[in-house]
Coordinates of C-alpha atoms in Angstrom, one line a residue:
Chain T
K72 CA 0.0 0.0 0.0
N73 CA 1.3 3.4 -0.9
Q74 CA 2.0 5.4 2.3
V75 CA 3.7 8.5 3.4
E76 CA 4.8 8.7 7.1
Q77 CA 6.0 11.9 8.7
S78 CA 7.8 12.4 12.0
P79 CA 7.7 13.9 14.5
Q80 CA 4.0 14.6 14.7
S81 CA 4.8 17.9 16.4
L82 CA 8.0 19.8 17.4
I83 CA 8.7 22.8 19.6
I84 CA 12.0 24.7 19.2
L85 CA 13.3 28.1 20.2
E86 CA 13.6 30.9 17.6
G87 CA 17.0 30.9 15.9
K88 CA 17.5 27.1 16.3
N89 CA 17.7 24.6 13.4
C90 CA 15.4 21.6 13.0
T91 CA 14.8 18.7 10.7
L92 CA 11.6 17.1 9.7
Q93 CA 11.4 13.5 8.4
C94 CA 9.3 11.9 5.7
N95 CA 9.4 8.2 4.9
Y96 CA 7.4 6.7 2.0
T97 CA 6.6 3.4 0.5
V98 CA 5.1 4.8 -2.7
S99 CA 6.2 3.0 -5.9
P100 CA 7.0 3.7 -8.6
F101 CA 8.2 7.1 -7.3
S102 CA 7.7 10.2 -9.5
N103 CA 8.5 13.2 -7.2
L104 CA 8.3 14.4 -3.7
R105 CA 7.1 17.8 -2.7
W106 CA 7.1 19.7 0.7
Y107 CA 4.2 22.0 1.5
K108 CA 4.0 24.6 4.3
Q109 CA 0.6 25.3 5.8
D110 CA 0.1 28.3 8.0
T111 CA -2.7 28.1 10.6
G112 CA -6.0 28.9 8.9
R113 CA -4.5 28.9 5.4
G114 CA -4.1 26.5 2.5
P115 CA -0.8 24.6 1.9
V116 CA 1.9 26.3 -0.2
S117 CA 4.6 24.4 -2.0
L118 CA 8.2 24.9 -0.7
T119 CA 10.2 22.4 -2.8
I120 CA 9.8 19.6 -5.3
M121 CA 12.4 16.9 -6.0
T122 CA 12.4 14.2 -8.7
F123 CA 14.2 10.8 -8.5
S124 CA 17.5 12.2 -9.7
E125 CA 17.7 15.2 -7.3
N126 CA 18.9 14.6 -3.8
T127 CA 18.8 18.2 -2.5
K128 CA 16.8 21.4 -3.1
S129 CA 16.9 24.7 -1.3
N130 CA 14.4 27.5 -0.9
G131 CA 15.9 30.2 1.3
R132 CA 16.3 28.8 4.8
Y133 CA 14.5 25.6 3.8
T134 CA 16.6 22.7 2.4
A135 CA 15.0 19.4 1.4
T136 CA 16.9 16.2 0.8
L137 CA 15.9 13.0 -0.8
D138 CA 17.3 9.5 -0.7
A139 CA 15.4 7.5 -3.3
D140 CA 17.2 4.3 -2.3
T141 CA 16.0 4.3 1.3
K142 CA 12.8 6.2 0.4
Q143 CA 13.4 9.0 2.9
S144 CA 13.2 12.7 2.7
S145 CA 14.0 15.4 5.2
L146 CA 13.2 19.1 5.4
H147 CA 15.9 21.2 7.3
I148 CA 15.0 24.6 8.5
T149 CA 18.0 26.9 9.4
A150 CA 17.9 29.7 11.9
S151 CA 14.2 29.3 12.5
Q152 CA 11.9 32.3 12.7
L153 CA 8.5 32.8 14.4
S154 CA 6.9 32.8 10.9
D155 CA 8.1 29.2 10.4
S156 CA 5.4 28.1 12.9
A157 CA 3.2 26.0 10.7
S158 CA 2.4 22.5 9.5
Y159 CA 4.8 20.9 7.0
I160 CA 3.3 18.3 4.7
C161 CA 5.2 15.8 2.6
V162 CA 3.5 14.7 -0.6
V163 CA 4.7 11.9 -2.9
S164 CA 3.5 11.3 -6.4
A165 CA 3.5 8.0 -8.4
W166 CA 1.8 7.3 -11.7
G167 CA -0.4 10.4 -11.3
K168 CA -1.5 9.4 -7.8
I169 CA -0.7 11.9 -5.1
I170 CA -0.3 10.7 -1.5
F171 CA -0.2 13.2 1.3
G172 CA 1.5 12.7 4.7
K173 CA -0.3 13.8 7.8
G174 CA 2.1 16.6 8.4
T175 CA 4.4 17.8 11.2
R176 CA 3.2 20.7 13.4
L177 CA 6.2 23.0 14.1
H178 CA 6.0 25.6 16.9
I179 CA 8.7 28.2 17.2
L180 CA 9.0 29.9 20.6
P181 CA 10.5 33.4 21.0
Chain Y
I147 CA -4.7 38.1 -9.3
A148 CA -6.9 36.3 -6.8
G149 CA -5.7 32.7 -7.5
I150 CA -8.3 30.4 -5.9
T151 CA -11.2 31.7 -3.9
Q152 CA -13.6 29.7 -1.7
A153 CA -16.9 30.6 -0.2
P154 CA -18.1 30.7 2.4
T155 CA -15.2 31.1 4.8
S156 CA -17.1 29.2 7.5
Q157 CA -20.5 27.8 8.0
I158 CA -22.6 26.1 10.7
L159 CA -25.1 23.8 9.1
A160 CA -27.9 21.7 10.6
A161 CA -27.7 18.0 9.9
G162 CA -29.9 17.0 6.9
R163 CA -29.5 20.3 5.1
R164 CA -28.0 20.7 1.6
M165 CA -24.9 22.8 1.2
T166 CA -22.8 23.9 -1.7
L167 CA -19.2 25.0 -1.2
R168 CA -18.0 27.3 -3.9
C169 CA -14.5 27.3 -5.5
T170 CA -13.3 29.6 -8.3
Q171 CA -9.8 29.9 -9.9
D172 CA -8.6 32.5 -12.3
M173 CA -5.4 30.8 -13.4
R174 CA -7.0 28.8 -16.2
H175 CA -5.8 25.6 -14.6
N176 CA -7.1 22.4 -16.1
A177 CA -7.3 20.3 -13.0
M178 CA -9.2 21.0 -9.8
Y179 CA -9.5 19.2 -6.5
W180 CA -11.6 19.1 -3.3
Y181 CA -9.9 17.9 0.0
R182 CA -11.1 17.7 3.5
Q183 CA -8.6 18.1 6.4
D184 CA -9.3 16.6 9.8
L185 CA -7.0 16.7 12.8
G186 CA -4.7 13.7 12.8
L187 CA -5.8 12.5 9.3
G188 CA -4.2 15.1 7.1
L189 CA -5.6 16.1 3.7
R190 CA -7.9 13.5 2.0
L191 CA -9.1 13.8 -1.6
I192 CA -12.9 13.9 -2.0
H193 CA -13.3 14.5 -5.8
Y194 CA -11.2 15.8 -8.6
S195 CA -11.6 17.1 -12.2
N196 CA -8.8 16.7 -14.7
T197 CA -10.5 19.1 -17.1
A198 CA -13.8 20.9 -17.6
G199 CA -16.6 18.5 -18.2
T200 CA -15.0 15.6 -16.3
T201 CA -14.9 14.6 -12.7
G202 CA -13.6 11.6 -10.7
K203 CA -13.9 10.2 -7.2
G204 CA -11.1 10.5 -4.7
E205 CA -10.4 8.7 -1.4
V206 CA -13.6 9.8 0.5
P207 CA -16.3 10.7 -2.0
D208 CA -19.4 9.3 -0.2
G209 CA -21.9 12.0 0.7
Y210 CA -20.4 14.6 -1.7
S211 CA -20.9 15.5 -5.4
V212 CA -19.2 17.9 -7.7
S213 CA -19.6 19.4 -11.2
R214 CA -17.2 21.1 -13.6
A215 CA -19.3 23.0 -16.1
N216 CA -16.4 25.4 -17.0
T217 CA -12.7 25.8 -16.3
D218 CA -13.0 28.3 -13.5
D219 CA -15.6 26.8 -11.1
F220 CA -15.7 23.6 -9.2
P221 CA -18.5 23.5 -6.6
L222 CA -18.8 20.8 -3.9
T223 CA -22.3 19.8 -2.8
L224 CA -23.3 18.0 0.4
A225 CA -26.8 16.7 -0.4
S226 CA -27.8 15.9 3.2
A227 CA -25.1 16.9 5.7
V228 CA -24.1 14.7 8.6
P229 CA -22.0 15.5 11.6
S230 CA -19.1 13.4 10.3
Q231 CA -18.7 15.9 7.5
T232 CA -17.6 18.6 10.0
S233 CA -14.2 19.5 8.6
V234 CA -12.1 22.1 6.9
Y235 CA -12.5 21.9 3.1
F236 CA -9.8 23.0 0.7
C237 CA -10.2 23.5 -3.0
A238 CA -7.0 23.3 -5.1
S239 CA -6.1 23.6 -8.8
S240 CA -3.1 22.7 -10.9
E241 CA -2.1 23.4 -14.5
G242 CA -2.1 19.7 -15.3
T243 CA -2.7 16.3 -13.6
G244 CA -0.1 14.3 -11.7
G245 CA 2.3 15.3 -9.1
T246 CA 4.6 17.2 -11.5
Y247 CA 2.3 20.1 -11.3
E248 CA 2.1 22.2 -8.2
Q249 CA -1.3 22.3 -6.6
Y250 CA -2.5 25.8 -5.5
F251 CA -4.8 25.7 -2.6
G252 CA -7.6 28.1 -1.6
P253 CA -8.0 29.5 1.9
G254 CA -10.4 26.8 3.0
T255 CA -14.0 26.6 4.2
R256 CA -14.6 25.6 7.9
L257 CA -17.8 23.6 8.0
T258 CA -19.6 22.5 11.2
V259 CA -22.6 20.2 11.0
T260 CA -24.7 20.1 14.1

């Protein structure tokens, strides 16, 4: 069964600290992996997309990595800011089917 | 440019009533989607439309119907609302189908069925 598992479910860090969110998937055949950011009360917004041949992609302070062999991805946030408080959703695509993870809720404390 | 708009923003609805959630996009995207988001369950696809005039069922279609009369509009109808349909509903659109195309999400409609 195609699945996308994210960890941790929630995370609390202090402003200025770094953090890493994890995404493991069993989707096959793999097409691409996308990370979305969802602010409270808003719809998700795409941060990065990676295909099979890409193992890292950056968007400002956000860096996503992909290991297609182990079927793992991570989203690293550098020098966190209060505005990074949000849910982060990992989405994997395969043969036109799009599978959403349940998300990681990140809280940044001042 | 508005992107995707949804209406209403929120609604409290009595069980058994009929309700239509509206979704409009101005990006001329071919594909549109309806999701519901529940705490602990993430986003789940209700219905989708690959192009105007066609629709398809997603993961949780029961109790919902959609239509796609034109490119811009994709309304979601609850024929007879039940409390389990209490959720936040997101409409999304993409230029094409499949994960290669980014989905652009609306602001959501918070629906409470009492």
